[in-house]
CSV table of C-alpha atoms in Angstrom, one decimal:
chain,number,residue,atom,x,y,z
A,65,UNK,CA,-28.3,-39.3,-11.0
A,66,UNK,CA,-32.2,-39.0,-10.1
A,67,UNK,CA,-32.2,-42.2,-8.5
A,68,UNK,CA,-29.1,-41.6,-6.3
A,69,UNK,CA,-31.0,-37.9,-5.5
A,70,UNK,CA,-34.5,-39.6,-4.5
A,71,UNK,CA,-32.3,-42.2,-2.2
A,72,UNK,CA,-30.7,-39.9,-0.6
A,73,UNK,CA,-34.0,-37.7,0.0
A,74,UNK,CA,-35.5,-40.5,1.2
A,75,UNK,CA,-33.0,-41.4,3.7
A,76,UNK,CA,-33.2,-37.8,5.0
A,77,UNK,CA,-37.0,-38.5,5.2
A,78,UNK,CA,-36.8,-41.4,7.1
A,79,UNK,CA,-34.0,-39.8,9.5
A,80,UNK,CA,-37.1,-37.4,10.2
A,81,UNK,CA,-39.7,-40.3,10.1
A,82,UNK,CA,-42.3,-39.2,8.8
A,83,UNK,CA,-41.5,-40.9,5.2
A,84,UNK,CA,-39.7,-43.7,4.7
A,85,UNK,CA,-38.0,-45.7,1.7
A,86,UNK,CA,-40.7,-47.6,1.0
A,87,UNK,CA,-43.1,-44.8,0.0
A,88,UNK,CA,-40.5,-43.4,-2.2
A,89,UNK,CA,-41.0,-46.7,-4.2
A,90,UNK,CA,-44.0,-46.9,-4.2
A,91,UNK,CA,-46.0,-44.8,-7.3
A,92,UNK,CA,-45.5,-41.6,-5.8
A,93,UNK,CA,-46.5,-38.6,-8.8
A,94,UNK,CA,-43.5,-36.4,-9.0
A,95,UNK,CA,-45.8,-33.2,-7.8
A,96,UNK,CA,-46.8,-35.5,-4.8
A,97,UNK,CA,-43.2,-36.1,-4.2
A,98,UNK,CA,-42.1,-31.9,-4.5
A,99,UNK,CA,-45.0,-31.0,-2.1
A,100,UNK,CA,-43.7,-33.7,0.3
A,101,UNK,CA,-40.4,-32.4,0.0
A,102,UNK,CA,-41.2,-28.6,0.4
A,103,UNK,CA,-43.0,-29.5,3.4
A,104,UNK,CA,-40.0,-30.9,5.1
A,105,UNK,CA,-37.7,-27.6,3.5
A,106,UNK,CA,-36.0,-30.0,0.7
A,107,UNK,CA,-35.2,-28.5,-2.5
A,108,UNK,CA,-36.6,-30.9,-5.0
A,109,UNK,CA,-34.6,-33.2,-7.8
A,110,UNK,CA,-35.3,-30.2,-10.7
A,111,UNK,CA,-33.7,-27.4,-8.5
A,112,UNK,CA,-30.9,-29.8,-7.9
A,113,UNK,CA,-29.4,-30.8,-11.0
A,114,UNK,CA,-30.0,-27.3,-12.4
A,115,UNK,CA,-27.8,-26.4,-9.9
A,116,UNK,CA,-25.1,-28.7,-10.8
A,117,UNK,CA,-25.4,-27.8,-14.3
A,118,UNK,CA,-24.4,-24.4,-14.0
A,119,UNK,CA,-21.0,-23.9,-14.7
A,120,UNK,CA,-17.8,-22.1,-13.1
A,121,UNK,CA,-17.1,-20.3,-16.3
A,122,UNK,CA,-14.0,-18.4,-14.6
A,123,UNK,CA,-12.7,-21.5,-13.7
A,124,UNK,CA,-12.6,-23.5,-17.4
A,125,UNK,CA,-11.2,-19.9,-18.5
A,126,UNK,CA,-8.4,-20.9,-16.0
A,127,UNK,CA,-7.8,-24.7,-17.0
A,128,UNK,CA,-7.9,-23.8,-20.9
A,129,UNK,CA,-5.1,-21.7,-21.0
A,130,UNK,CA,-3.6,-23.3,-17.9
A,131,UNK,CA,-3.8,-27.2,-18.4
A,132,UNK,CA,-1.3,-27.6,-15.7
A,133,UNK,CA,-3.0,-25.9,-12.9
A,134,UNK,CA,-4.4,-28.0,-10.0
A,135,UNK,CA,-7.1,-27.4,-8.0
A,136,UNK,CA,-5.4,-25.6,-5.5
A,137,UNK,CA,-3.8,-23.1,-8.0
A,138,UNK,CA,-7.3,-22.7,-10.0
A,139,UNK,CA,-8.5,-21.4,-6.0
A,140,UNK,CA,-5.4,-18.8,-5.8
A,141,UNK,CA,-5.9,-17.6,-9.5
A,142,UNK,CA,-9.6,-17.0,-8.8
A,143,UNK,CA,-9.1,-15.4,-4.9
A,144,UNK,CA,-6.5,-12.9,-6.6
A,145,UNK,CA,-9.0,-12.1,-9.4
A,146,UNK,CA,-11.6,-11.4,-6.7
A,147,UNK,CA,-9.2,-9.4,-4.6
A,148,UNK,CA,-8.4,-7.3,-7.4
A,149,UNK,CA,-11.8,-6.4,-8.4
A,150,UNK,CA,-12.4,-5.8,-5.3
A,151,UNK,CA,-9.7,-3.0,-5.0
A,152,UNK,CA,-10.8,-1.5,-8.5
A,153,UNK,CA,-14.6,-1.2,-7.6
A,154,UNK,CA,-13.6,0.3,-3.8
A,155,UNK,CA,-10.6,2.6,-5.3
A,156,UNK,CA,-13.4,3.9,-8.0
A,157,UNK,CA,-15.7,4.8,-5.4
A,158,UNK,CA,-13.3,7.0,-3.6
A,159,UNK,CA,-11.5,4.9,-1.0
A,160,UNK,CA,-7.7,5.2,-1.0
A,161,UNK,CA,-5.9,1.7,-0.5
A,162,UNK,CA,-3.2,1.0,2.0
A,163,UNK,CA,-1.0,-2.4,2.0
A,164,UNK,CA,-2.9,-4.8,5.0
A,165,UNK,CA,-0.6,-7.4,4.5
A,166,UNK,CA,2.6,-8.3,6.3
A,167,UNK,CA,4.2,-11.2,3.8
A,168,UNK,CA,1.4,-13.2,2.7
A,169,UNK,CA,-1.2,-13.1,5.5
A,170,UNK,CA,-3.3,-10.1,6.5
A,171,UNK,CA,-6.2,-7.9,5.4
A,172,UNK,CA,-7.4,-8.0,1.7
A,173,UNK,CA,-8.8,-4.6,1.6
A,174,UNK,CA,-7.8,-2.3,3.9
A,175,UNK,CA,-9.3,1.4,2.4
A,176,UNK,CA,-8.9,5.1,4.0
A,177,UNK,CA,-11.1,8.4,3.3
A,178,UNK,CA,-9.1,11.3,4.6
A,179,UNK,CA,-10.4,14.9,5.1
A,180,UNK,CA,-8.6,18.2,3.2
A,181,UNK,CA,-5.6,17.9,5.9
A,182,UNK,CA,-5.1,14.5,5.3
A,183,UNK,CA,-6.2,12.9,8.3
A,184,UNK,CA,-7.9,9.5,7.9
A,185,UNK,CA,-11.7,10.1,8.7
A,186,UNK,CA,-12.9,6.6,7.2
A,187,UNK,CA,-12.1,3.1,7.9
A,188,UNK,CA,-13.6,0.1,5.4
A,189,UNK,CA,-11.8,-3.1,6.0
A,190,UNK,CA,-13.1,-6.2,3.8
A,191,UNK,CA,-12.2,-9.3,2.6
A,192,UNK,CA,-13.0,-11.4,-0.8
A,193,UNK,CA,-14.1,-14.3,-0.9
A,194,UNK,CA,-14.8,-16.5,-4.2
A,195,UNK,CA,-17.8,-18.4,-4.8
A,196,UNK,CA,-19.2,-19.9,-1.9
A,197,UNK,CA,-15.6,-19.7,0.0
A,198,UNK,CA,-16.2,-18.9,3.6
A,199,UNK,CA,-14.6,-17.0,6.2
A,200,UNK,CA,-11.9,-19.2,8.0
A,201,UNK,CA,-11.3,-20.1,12.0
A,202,UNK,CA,-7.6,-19.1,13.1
A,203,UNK,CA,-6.2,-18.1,16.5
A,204,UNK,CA,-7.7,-14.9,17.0
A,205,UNK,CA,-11.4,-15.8,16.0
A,206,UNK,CA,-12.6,-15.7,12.7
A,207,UNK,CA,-11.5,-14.4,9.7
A,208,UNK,CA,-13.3,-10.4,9.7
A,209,UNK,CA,-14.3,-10.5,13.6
A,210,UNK,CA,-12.7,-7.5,15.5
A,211,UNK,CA,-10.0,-9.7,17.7
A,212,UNK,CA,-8.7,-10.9,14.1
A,213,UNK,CA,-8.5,-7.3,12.7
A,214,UNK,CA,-6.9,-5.6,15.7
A,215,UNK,CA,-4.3,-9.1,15.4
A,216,UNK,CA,-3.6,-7.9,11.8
A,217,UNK,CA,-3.3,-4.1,13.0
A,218,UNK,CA,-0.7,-5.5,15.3
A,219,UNK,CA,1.2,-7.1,12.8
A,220,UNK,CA,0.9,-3.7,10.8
A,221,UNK,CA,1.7,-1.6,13.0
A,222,UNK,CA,4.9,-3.3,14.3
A,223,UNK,CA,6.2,-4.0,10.7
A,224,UNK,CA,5.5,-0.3,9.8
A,225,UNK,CA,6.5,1.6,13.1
A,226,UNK,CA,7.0,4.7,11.3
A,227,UNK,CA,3.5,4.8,9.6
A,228,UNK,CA,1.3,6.9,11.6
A,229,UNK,CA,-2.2,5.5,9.6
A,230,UNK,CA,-2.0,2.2,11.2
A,231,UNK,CA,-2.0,3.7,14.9
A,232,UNK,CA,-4.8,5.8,13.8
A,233,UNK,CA,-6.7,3.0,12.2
A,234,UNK,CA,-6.0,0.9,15.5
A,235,UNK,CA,-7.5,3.2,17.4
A,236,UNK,CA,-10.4,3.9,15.4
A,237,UNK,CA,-11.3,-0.1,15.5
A,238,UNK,CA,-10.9,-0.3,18.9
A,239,UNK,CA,-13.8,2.3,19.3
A,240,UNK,CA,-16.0,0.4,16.5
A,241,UNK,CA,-15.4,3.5,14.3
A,242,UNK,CA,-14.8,1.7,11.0
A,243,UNK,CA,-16.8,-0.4,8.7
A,244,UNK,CA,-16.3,-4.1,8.0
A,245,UNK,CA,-17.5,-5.8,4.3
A,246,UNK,CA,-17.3,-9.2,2.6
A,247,UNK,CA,-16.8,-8.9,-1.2
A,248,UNK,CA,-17.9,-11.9,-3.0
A,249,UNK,CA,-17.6,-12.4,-6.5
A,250,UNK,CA,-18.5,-15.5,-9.0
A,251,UNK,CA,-18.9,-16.2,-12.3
A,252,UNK,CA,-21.5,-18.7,-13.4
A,253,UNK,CA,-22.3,-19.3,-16.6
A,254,UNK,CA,-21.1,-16.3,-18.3
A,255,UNK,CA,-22.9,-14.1,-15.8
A,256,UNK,CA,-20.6,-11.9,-13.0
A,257,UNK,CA,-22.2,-11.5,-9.5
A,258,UNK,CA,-21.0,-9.6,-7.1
A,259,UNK,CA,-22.4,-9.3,-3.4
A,260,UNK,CA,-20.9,-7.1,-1.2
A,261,UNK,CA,-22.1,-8.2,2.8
A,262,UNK,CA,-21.9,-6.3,5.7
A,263,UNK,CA,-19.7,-8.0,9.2
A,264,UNK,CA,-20.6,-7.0,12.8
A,265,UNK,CA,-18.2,-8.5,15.7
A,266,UNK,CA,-17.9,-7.5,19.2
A,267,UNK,CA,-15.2,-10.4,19.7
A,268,UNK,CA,-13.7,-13.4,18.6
A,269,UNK,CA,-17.0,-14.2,16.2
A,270,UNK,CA,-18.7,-12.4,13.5
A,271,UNK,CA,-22.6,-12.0,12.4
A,272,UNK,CA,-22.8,-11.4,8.3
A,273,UNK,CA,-26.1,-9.5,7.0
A,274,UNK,CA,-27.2,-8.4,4.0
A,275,UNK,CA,-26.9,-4.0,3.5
A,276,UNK,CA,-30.0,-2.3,2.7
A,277,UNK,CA,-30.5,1.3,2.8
A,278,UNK,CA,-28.0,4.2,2.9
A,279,UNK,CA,-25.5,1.9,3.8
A,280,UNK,CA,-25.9,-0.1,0.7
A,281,UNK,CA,-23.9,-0.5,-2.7
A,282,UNK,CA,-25.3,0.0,-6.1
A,283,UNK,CA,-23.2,-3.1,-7.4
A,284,UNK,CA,-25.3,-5.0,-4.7
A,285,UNK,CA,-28.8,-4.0,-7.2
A,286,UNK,CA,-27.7,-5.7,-10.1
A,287,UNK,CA,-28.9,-9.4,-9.9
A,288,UNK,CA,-26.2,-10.4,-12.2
A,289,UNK,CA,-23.5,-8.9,-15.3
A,290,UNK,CA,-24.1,-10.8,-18.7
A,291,UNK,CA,-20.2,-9.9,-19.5
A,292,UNK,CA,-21.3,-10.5,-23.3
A,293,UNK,CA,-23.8,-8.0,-22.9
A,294,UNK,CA,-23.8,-6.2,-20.3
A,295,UNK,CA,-26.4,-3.4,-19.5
A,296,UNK,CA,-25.3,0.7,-19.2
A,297,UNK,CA,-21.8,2.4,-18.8
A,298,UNK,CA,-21.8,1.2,-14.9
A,299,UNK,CA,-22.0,-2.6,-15.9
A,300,UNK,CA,-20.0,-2.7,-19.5
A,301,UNK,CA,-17.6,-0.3,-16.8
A,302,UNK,CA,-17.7,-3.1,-14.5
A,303,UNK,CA,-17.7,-6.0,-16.9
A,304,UNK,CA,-14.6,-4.5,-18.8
A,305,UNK,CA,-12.4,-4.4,-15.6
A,306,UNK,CA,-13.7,-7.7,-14.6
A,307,UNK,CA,-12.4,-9.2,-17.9
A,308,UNK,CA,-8.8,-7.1,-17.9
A,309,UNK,CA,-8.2,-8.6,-14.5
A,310,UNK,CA,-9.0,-12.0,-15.6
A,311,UNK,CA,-6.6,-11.5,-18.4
A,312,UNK,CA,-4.0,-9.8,-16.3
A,313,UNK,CA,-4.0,-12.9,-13.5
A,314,UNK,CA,-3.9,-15.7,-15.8
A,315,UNK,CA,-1.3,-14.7,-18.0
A,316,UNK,CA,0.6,-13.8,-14.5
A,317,UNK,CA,0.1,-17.0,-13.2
A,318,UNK,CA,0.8,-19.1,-17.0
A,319,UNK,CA,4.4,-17.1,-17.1
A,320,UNK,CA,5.0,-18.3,-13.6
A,321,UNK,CA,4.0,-22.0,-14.5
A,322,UNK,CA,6.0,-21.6,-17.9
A,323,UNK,CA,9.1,-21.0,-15.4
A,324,UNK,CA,8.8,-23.6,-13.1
A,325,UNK,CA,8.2,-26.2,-16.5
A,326,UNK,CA,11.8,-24.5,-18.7
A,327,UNK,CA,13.6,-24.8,-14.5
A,328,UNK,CA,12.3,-28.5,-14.2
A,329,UNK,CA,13.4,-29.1,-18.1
């Protein structure tokens, strides 16, 4: 494993020539070789296999008491387990929820704050995201970017013609009166993190930066949930929803394998 590493940092070094193979073989002290490497920005060998040590803890929840899963159902178990933690930590915070999907495609979380006369005076629309999943390219620009909501408003608004929310939320995009988030949620190691992201788009592209201020989230604080022991009411709060999702979305999607194995039987 540290062999194949340093060869491949080497050939990176050379593609910049300024080191080449040869020096890589040559006694080279392993501090020599990090400072080498931090000069040209590369993380060195340690940080590198500690990375791919850590483990996806969520996902070996998943294939122990789902042997049968695949890859791509392990990825829809864990996007639905985001997507409803997601909705629990927004609808705790005072945002109401309305459906942003027509059949299986549309907005994660589309969330409403109306005023005393029940008038929608807030707009958050976000999407979650897994891990290190990323925003995706379709025909109306990228997943979160203001030609890709006001696509799914459409959609919305023309299956739902008798709503009135989704004209009002339509409008109130189209005048950049609404706020756009990426939740992202993973679970390494027995640890929950949660980063919730902020999305500006004037078009077809988007621009994702980190909240600070006002404008920020108190989830977005706490470096990291040990879900075995988690610190205060807001995190054993947040750890104990985290952990009755999971529950809730495996044994969902184990019934629904069960089916499919007693049909094919």
């Amino acid at each position: 494993m540290v062999n194949l590493a340093l060869q491949e940092i080497a050939l990176k070094l050379n593609e910049l020539k300024q080191l080449n193979f040869e020096d890589i073989n040559k006694k080279i002290s392993p501090n020599d070789l990090q400072e080498k490497l931090k000069n040209f920005g590369i993380s060195n060998v340690a940080e590198t296999n500690q990375q791919e040590v850590a483990k996806d803890t969520l996902k070996e929840k998943i294939e122990e008491q789902i042997p049968d899963a695949n890859e791509a159902n392990i990825k829809k178990i864990k996007g639905n387990i985001s997507e409803k933690l997601m909705d629990w930590y927004f609808q705790n915070t005072g945002w109401e929820k309305l459906e942003g999907e027509v059949g299986c495609n549309g907005i994660d979380g589309l969330y409403v704050k109306r005023d005393k006369d029940g008038n929608i005076k807030q707009v958050l629309i976000c999407e979650s995201k897994y891990n290190t999943s990323q925003l995706g390219e379709t025909n109306n620009g990228t997943q979160m970017s203001k030609e890709w909501i006001q696509a799914k408003l459409d959609a919305l608004q023309k299956a739902n013609p008798n709503n009135k929310d989704y004209a009002t939320i339509k409008e109130m995009v189209n005048e950049d009166k609404y706020r756009a988030r990426i939740f992202r949620l993973k679970e390494i190691d027995g640890e929950l993190k949660i980063e919730i992201a902020k999305v500006d788009s004037n078009g077809s592209e988007v621009a994702v930066t980190e909240l600070s201020g006002k404008e920020n989230y108190k989830i977005n604080k706490i470096p990291s949930i040990d879900l075995q022991n988690p610190e205060g009411k807001f995190q054993s709060k947040v750890a104990d929803a985290y952990e009755n999702i999971v529950d809730q979305q495996i044994q969902m999607a184990k019934g629904k394998y069960e089916n499919k194995t007693n049909a094919a039987a």
